[in-house]
């Protein structure tokens, strides 16, 4: 079975998956919630639309982050290095934050996925004039 190769360096690809999951969790959920707190509670900011709209993307990258961490762990079991142990320790908290966010948004992602895919296809069709 061939694996997904992102970079020629074996440990960099999984690290990028974990970091992508963390950045997407921050931008897709935590930053909008933090910015929403700047407004009084009686102000309708509709921030939930942004969070729900990006829920499939946020949950998907959380799955990729978990995949990257597991892949890094399996690589470390095959050929142990100090760098590998350091990466596993450093990335434990980011992968947990990303996975927790993904699990939190999973029900919303399941509901919003058809709409998300449809809007992506419509955007591609408009781009290519179809």
mmCIF file of C-alpha atoms in Angstrom:
data_model
loop_
_atom_site.group_PDB
_atom_site.id
_atom_site.type_symbol
_atom_site.label_atom_id
_atom_site.label_comp_id
_atom_site.label_asym_id
_atom_site.label_seq_id
_atom_site.Cartn_x
_atom_site.Cartn_y
_atom_site.Cartn_z
ATOM 1 C CA UNK A 1 0.000 0.000 0.000
ATOM 2 C CA UNK A 2 1.448 3.363 -1.039
ATOM 3 C CA UNK A 3 1.335 6.160 1.453
ATOM 4 C CA UNK A 4 0.591 9.783 0.826
ATOM 5 C CA UNK A 5 3.909 11.566 0.191
ATOM 6 C CA UNK A 6 3.932 15.297 0.839
ATOM 7 C CA UNK A 7 7.651 15.976 1.129
ATOM 8 C CA UNK A 8 10.767 13.877 0.628
ATOM 9 C CA UNK A 9 11.532 14.235 4.360
ATOM 10 C CA UNK A 10 9.642 11.476 6.170
ATOM 11 C CA UNK A 11 8.794 13.429 9.301
ATOM 12 C CA UNK A 12 7.995 16.810 7.749
ATOM 13 C CA UNK A 13 4.789 15.698 6.001
ATOM 14 C CA UNK A 14 3.051 14.436 9.161
ATOM 15 C CA UNK A 15 4.202 17.537 11.048
ATOM 16 C CA UNK A 16 2.616 19.722 8.372
ATOM 17 C CA UNK A 17 -0.669 17.806 8.716
ATOM 18 C CA UNK A 18 -0.703 18.418 12.474
ATOM 19 C CA UNK A 19 0.110 22.100 12.072
ATOM 20 C CA UNK A 20 -2.529 22.471 9.350
ATOM 21 C CA UNK A 21 -5.105 20.952 11.709
ATOM 22 C CA UNK A 22 -4.157 23.345 14.482
ATOM 23 C CA UNK A 23 -4.236 26.432 12.249
ATOM 24 C CA UNK A 24 -7.594 25.442 10.760
ATOM 25 C CA UNK A 25 -9.092 24.811 14.207
ATOM 26 C CA UNK A 26 -7.904 28.242 15.298
ATOM 27 C CA UNK A 27 -9.138 30.069 12.197
ATOM 28 C CA UNK A 28 -12.347 28.062 11.776
ATOM 29 C CA UNK A 29 -13.659 28.114 15.342
ATOM 30 C CA UNK A 30 -11.584 29.782 18.029
ATOM 31 C CA UNK A 31 -10.746 33.066 16.281
ATOM 32 C CA UNK A 32 -14.367 33.760 15.208
ATOM 33 C CA UNK A 33 -15.586 32.984 18.737
ATOM 34 C CA UNK A 34 -12.938 35.250 20.230
ATOM 35 C CA UNK A 35 -13.792 38.088 17.832
ATOM 36 C CA UNK A 36 -17.492 37.642 18.560
ATOM 37 C CA UNK A 37 -16.874 38.425 22.226
ATOM 38 C CA UNK A 38 -15.846 41.965 21.254
ATOM 39 C CA UNK A 39 -19.500 42.790 20.532
ATOM 40 C CA UNK A 40 -22.251 43.154 23.112
ATOM 41 C CA UNK A 41 -24.503 40.089 23.551
ATOM 42 C CA UNK A 42 -27.526 41.879 22.075
ATOM 43 C CA UNK A 43 -25.674 42.446 18.777
ATOM 44 C CA UNK A 44 -26.402 39.790 16.168
ATOM 45 C CA UNK A 45 -23.055 39.084 14.493
ATOM 46 C CA UNK A 46 -24.098 35.871 12.697
ATOM 47 C CA UNK A 47 -20.702 34.393 13.523
ATOM 48 C CA UNK A 48 -22.334 30.984 13.714
ATOM 49 C CA UNK A 49 -22.714 30.983 9.942
ATOM 50 C CA UNK A 50 -18.945 31.243 9.530
ATOM 51 C CA UNK A 51 -18.269 28.498 12.057
ATOM 52 C CA UNK A 52 -20.918 26.178 10.610
ATOM 53 C CA UNK A 53 -19.880 26.913 7.038
ATOM 54 C CA UNK A 54 -16.292 25.904 7.689
ATOM 55 C CA UNK A 55 -17.140 22.989 9.997
ATOM 56 C CA UNK A 56 -16.538 20.317 7.311
ATOM 57 C CA UNK A 57 -13.129 21.808 6.529
ATOM 58 C CA UNK A 58 -12.222 22.140 10.211
ATOM 59 C CA UNK A 59 -13.284 18.578 10.995
ATOM 60 C CA UNK A 60 -11.533 17.204 7.917
ATOM 61 C CA UNK A 61 -8.243 18.844 8.813
ATOM 62 C CA UNK A 62 -8.608 17.535 12.365
ATOM 63 C CA UNK A 63 -8.818 14.029 10.902
ATOM 64 C CA UNK A 64 -5.723 14.752 8.799
ATOM 65 C CA UNK A 65 -3.909 16.036 11.893
ATOM 66 C CA UNK A 66 -4.682 12.810 13.759
ATOM 67 C CA UNK A 67 -3.554 10.822 10.710
ATOM 68 C CA UNK A 68 -0.286 12.778 10.590
ATOM 69 C CA UNK A 69 0.392 12.223 14.283
ATOM 70 C CA UNK A 70 -0.316 8.489 14.036
ATOM 71 C CA UNK A 71 1.910 8.300 10.983
ATOM 72 C CA UNK A 72 4.678 10.085 12.865
ATOM 73 C CA UNK A 73 4.257 7.694 15.779
ATOM 74 C CA UNK A 74 4.450 4.644 13.474
ATOM 75 C CA UNK A 75 7.560 6.043 11.822
ATOM 76 C CA UNK A 76 9.101 6.584 15.231
ATOM 77 C CA UNK A 77 8.405 2.966 16.169
ATOM 78 C CA UNK A 78 10.158 1.755 13.003
ATOM 79 C CA UNK A 79 13.218 3.979 13.267
ATOM 80 C CA UNK A 80 13.536 5.777 16.606
ATOM 81 C CA UNK A 81 15.349 9.112 16.647
ATOM 82 C CA UNK A 82 15.670 11.953 19.108
ATOM 83 C CA UNK A 83 14.030 14.304 16.617
ATOM 84 C CA UNK A 84 11.088 11.916 16.319
ATOM 85 C CA UNK A 85 10.553 11.779 20.079
ATOM 86 C CA UNK A 86 10.839 15.544 20.295
ATOM 87 C CA UNK A 87 8.237 15.989 17.553
ATOM 88 C CA UNK A 88 5.854 13.537 19.217
ATOM 89 C CA UNK A 89 6.132 15.408 22.498
ATOM 90 C CA UNK A 90 5.828 18.879 20.923
ATOM 91 C CA UNK A 91 2.892 17.950 18.698
ATOM 92 C CA UNK A 92 0.848 16.092 21.332
ATOM 93 C CA UNK A 93 -0.963 19.208 22.536
ATOM 94 C CA UNK A 94 -1.637 20.670 19.050
ATOM 95 C CA UNK A 95 -3.057 17.374 17.782
ATOM 96 C CA UNK A 96 -5.279 17.076 20.862
ATOM 97 C CA UNK A 97 -6.533 20.649 20.377
ATOM 98 C CA UNK A 98 -7.237 20.010 16.721
ATOM 99 C CA UNK A 99 -8.930 16.664 17.359
ATOM 100 C CA UNK A 100 -11.055 18.101 20.169
ATOM 101 C CA UNK A 101 -12.216 20.901 17.888
ATOM 102 C CA UNK A 102 -12.952 18.382 15.130
ATOM 103 C CA UNK A 103 -15.019 16.192 17.438
ATOM 104 C CA UNK A 104 -16.863 19.258 18.726
ATOM 105 C CA UNK A 105 -17.756 20.332 15.173
ATOM 106 C CA UNK A 106 -18.395 16.836 13.750
ATOM 107 C CA UNK A 107 -22.230 16.938 14.023
ATOM 108 C CA UNK A 108 -22.321 20.347 12.354
ATOM 109 C CA UNK A 109 -19.875 19.162 9.711
ATOM 110 C CA UNK A 110 -22.054 16.165 8.889
ATOM 111 C CA UNK A 111 -25.078 18.414 8.408
ATOM 112 C CA UNK A 112 -23.210 21.081 6.441
ATOM 113 C CA UNK A 113 -21.124 18.761 4.229
ATOM 114 C CA UNK A 114 -23.614 18.502 1.306
ATOM 115 C CA UNK A 115 -24.007 22.274 1.207
ATOM 116 C CA UNK A 116 -20.240 22.772 1.461
ATOM 117 C CA UNK A 117 -19.511 20.348 -1.400
ATOM 118 C CA UNK A 118 -22.238 21.884 -3.541
ATOM 119 C CA UNK A 119 -20.838 25.393 -3.070
ATOM 120 C CA UNK A 120 -17.318 24.186 -3.920
ATOM 121 C CA UNK A 121 -18.568 22.556 -7.130
ATOM 122 C CA UNK A 122 -20.533 25.680 -8.078
ATOM 123 C CA UNK A 123 -17.436 27.818 -7.517
ATOM 124 C CA UNK A 124 -15.355 25.521 -9.712
ATOM 125 C CA UNK A 125 -18.038 25.503 -12.392
ATOM 126 C CA UNK A 126 -18.182 29.313 -12.410
ATOM 127 C CA UNK A 127 -14.413 29.513 -12.541
ATOM 128 C CA UNK A 128 -14.222 27.340 -15.640
ATOM 129 C CA UNK A 129 -17.409 28.734 -17.206
ATOM 130 C CA UNK A 130 -19.389 25.494 -17.076
#
